[in-house]
Every structure is written in C-alpha cells, then in structure tokens.
XYZ file of C-alpha atoms in Angstrom:
110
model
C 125.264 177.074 98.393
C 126.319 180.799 98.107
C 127.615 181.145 101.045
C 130.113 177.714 100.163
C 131.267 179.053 96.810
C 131.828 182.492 98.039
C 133.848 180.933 100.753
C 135.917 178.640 98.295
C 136.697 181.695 95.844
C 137.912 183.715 98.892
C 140.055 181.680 100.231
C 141.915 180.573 96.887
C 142.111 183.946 96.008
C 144.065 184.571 99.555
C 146.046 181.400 99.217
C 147.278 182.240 95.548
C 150.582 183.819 96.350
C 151.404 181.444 98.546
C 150.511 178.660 96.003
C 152.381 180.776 93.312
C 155.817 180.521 95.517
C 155.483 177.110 96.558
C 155.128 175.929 92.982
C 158.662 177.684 91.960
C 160.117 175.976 95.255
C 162.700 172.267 93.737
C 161.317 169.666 95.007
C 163.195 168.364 97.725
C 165.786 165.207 97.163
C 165.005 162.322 98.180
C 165.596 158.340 97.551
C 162.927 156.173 95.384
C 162.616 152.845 96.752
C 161.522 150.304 93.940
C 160.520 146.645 93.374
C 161.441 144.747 90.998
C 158.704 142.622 88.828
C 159.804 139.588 90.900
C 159.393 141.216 94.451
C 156.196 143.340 93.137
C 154.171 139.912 92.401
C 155.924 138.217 95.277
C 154.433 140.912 97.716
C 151.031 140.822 95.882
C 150.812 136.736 96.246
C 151.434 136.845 99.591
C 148.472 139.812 100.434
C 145.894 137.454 98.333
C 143.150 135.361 100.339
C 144.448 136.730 103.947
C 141.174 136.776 105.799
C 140.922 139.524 108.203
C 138.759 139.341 111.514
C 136.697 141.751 113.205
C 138.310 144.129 115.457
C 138.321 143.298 119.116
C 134.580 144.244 120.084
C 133.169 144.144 117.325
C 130.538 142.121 116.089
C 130.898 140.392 112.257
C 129.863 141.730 109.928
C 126.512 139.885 108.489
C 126.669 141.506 105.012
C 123.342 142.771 105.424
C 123.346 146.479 105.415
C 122.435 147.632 109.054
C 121.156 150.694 111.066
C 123.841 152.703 113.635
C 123.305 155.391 115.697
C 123.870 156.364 119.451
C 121.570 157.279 122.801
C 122.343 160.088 125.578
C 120.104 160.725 128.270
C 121.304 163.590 131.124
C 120.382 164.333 134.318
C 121.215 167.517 136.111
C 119.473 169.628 139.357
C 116.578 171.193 139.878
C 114.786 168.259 137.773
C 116.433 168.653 134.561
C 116.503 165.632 132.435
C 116.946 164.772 128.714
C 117.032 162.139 125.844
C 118.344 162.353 122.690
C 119.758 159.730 119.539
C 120.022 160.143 116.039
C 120.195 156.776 113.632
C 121.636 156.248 110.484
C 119.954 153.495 107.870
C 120.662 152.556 104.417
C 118.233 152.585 102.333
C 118.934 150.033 98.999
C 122.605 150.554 97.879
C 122.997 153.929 96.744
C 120.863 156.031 99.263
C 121.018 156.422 103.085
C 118.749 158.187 105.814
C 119.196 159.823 109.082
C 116.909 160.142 111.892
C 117.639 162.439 114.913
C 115.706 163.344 118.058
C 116.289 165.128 120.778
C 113.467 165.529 124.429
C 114.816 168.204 127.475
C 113.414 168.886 130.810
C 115.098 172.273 131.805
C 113.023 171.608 135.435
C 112.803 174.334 138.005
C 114.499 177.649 137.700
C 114.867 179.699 140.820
C-alpha cells in the first residue's frame, strides 16, 4: 500500500506543470447539439421496454449468479506437460471469490 501511494504522489507531482498549463489552455470551440423537451421524452419513450438478446454465443442469462473461469493444459518436448484454471464465484451479492491453480511437468532436461 506504500509502494501505491508513493507511486500516486510521484507521478502527480511530475504531471503538475503539465496540468498547470493545460488548465490556462481556452477550451476549444465547438457546437452544442440540444433536444428540445419534446424530442428528449420522444427519444426516452422509444428506448423503454426494448428487450435485448444475448449476444451471438452466448448463453441467457438465468439470473442466478454463476461461476466463470477458464482451463489451459500444454504440451511441449522432452515430456513437458501442464494444467492450469483459475474460477471466479460470487459469493451472496456483495462479495466474490477466486480460485486459481496451476500443475507443470518440466520432463527431461538434457
């Protein structure tokens, strides 16, 4: 955690002139694009109750909260071989685990 804040102060105190010279910089012209109250509630109405599907591949979603991780496995020369995953699970609605493991074979070294 020292190492982070350390980090943080250094590189604000680095980036501080360049911060101090931006902020006198105008902001640049440009054109604000409005809606009226009319086409602000008309855009709104038309966004309400669109159902959107799962993307292609992927399953729906069951509301349930549900465990995802990934597998590897290698396999090189000389006998080497490995496994290794790491899963991610919620745990109630504010709190989360993550499991990893990792197995290697390095095999025969000549």
């Amino acid at each position: 955690m020292l190492v982070r804040s350390a980090l943080l102060l250094s590189t604000l105190a680095l980036a501080a002139p360049a911060l101090a010279q931006a902020s006198d910089a105008p902001a640049p012209a440009g054109e604000i694009i409005s809606l009226s109250p009319d086409e602000k509630e008309k855009a709104l109405d038309s966004g309400r109750g669109v159902h959107v599907g799962p993307a292609i591949g992927e399953l729906p979603i069951s509301g349930l909260p549900q465990v995802h991780g990934e597998l590897g496995f290698m396999i090189g020369t000389g006998g080497m071989r490995g496994a290794y995953g790491t899963a991610a699970m919620p745990l109630g609605e504010n709190a989360g685990a993550t499991i990893s493991f990792e197995n290697y074979r390095w095999g025969h070294k000549r």
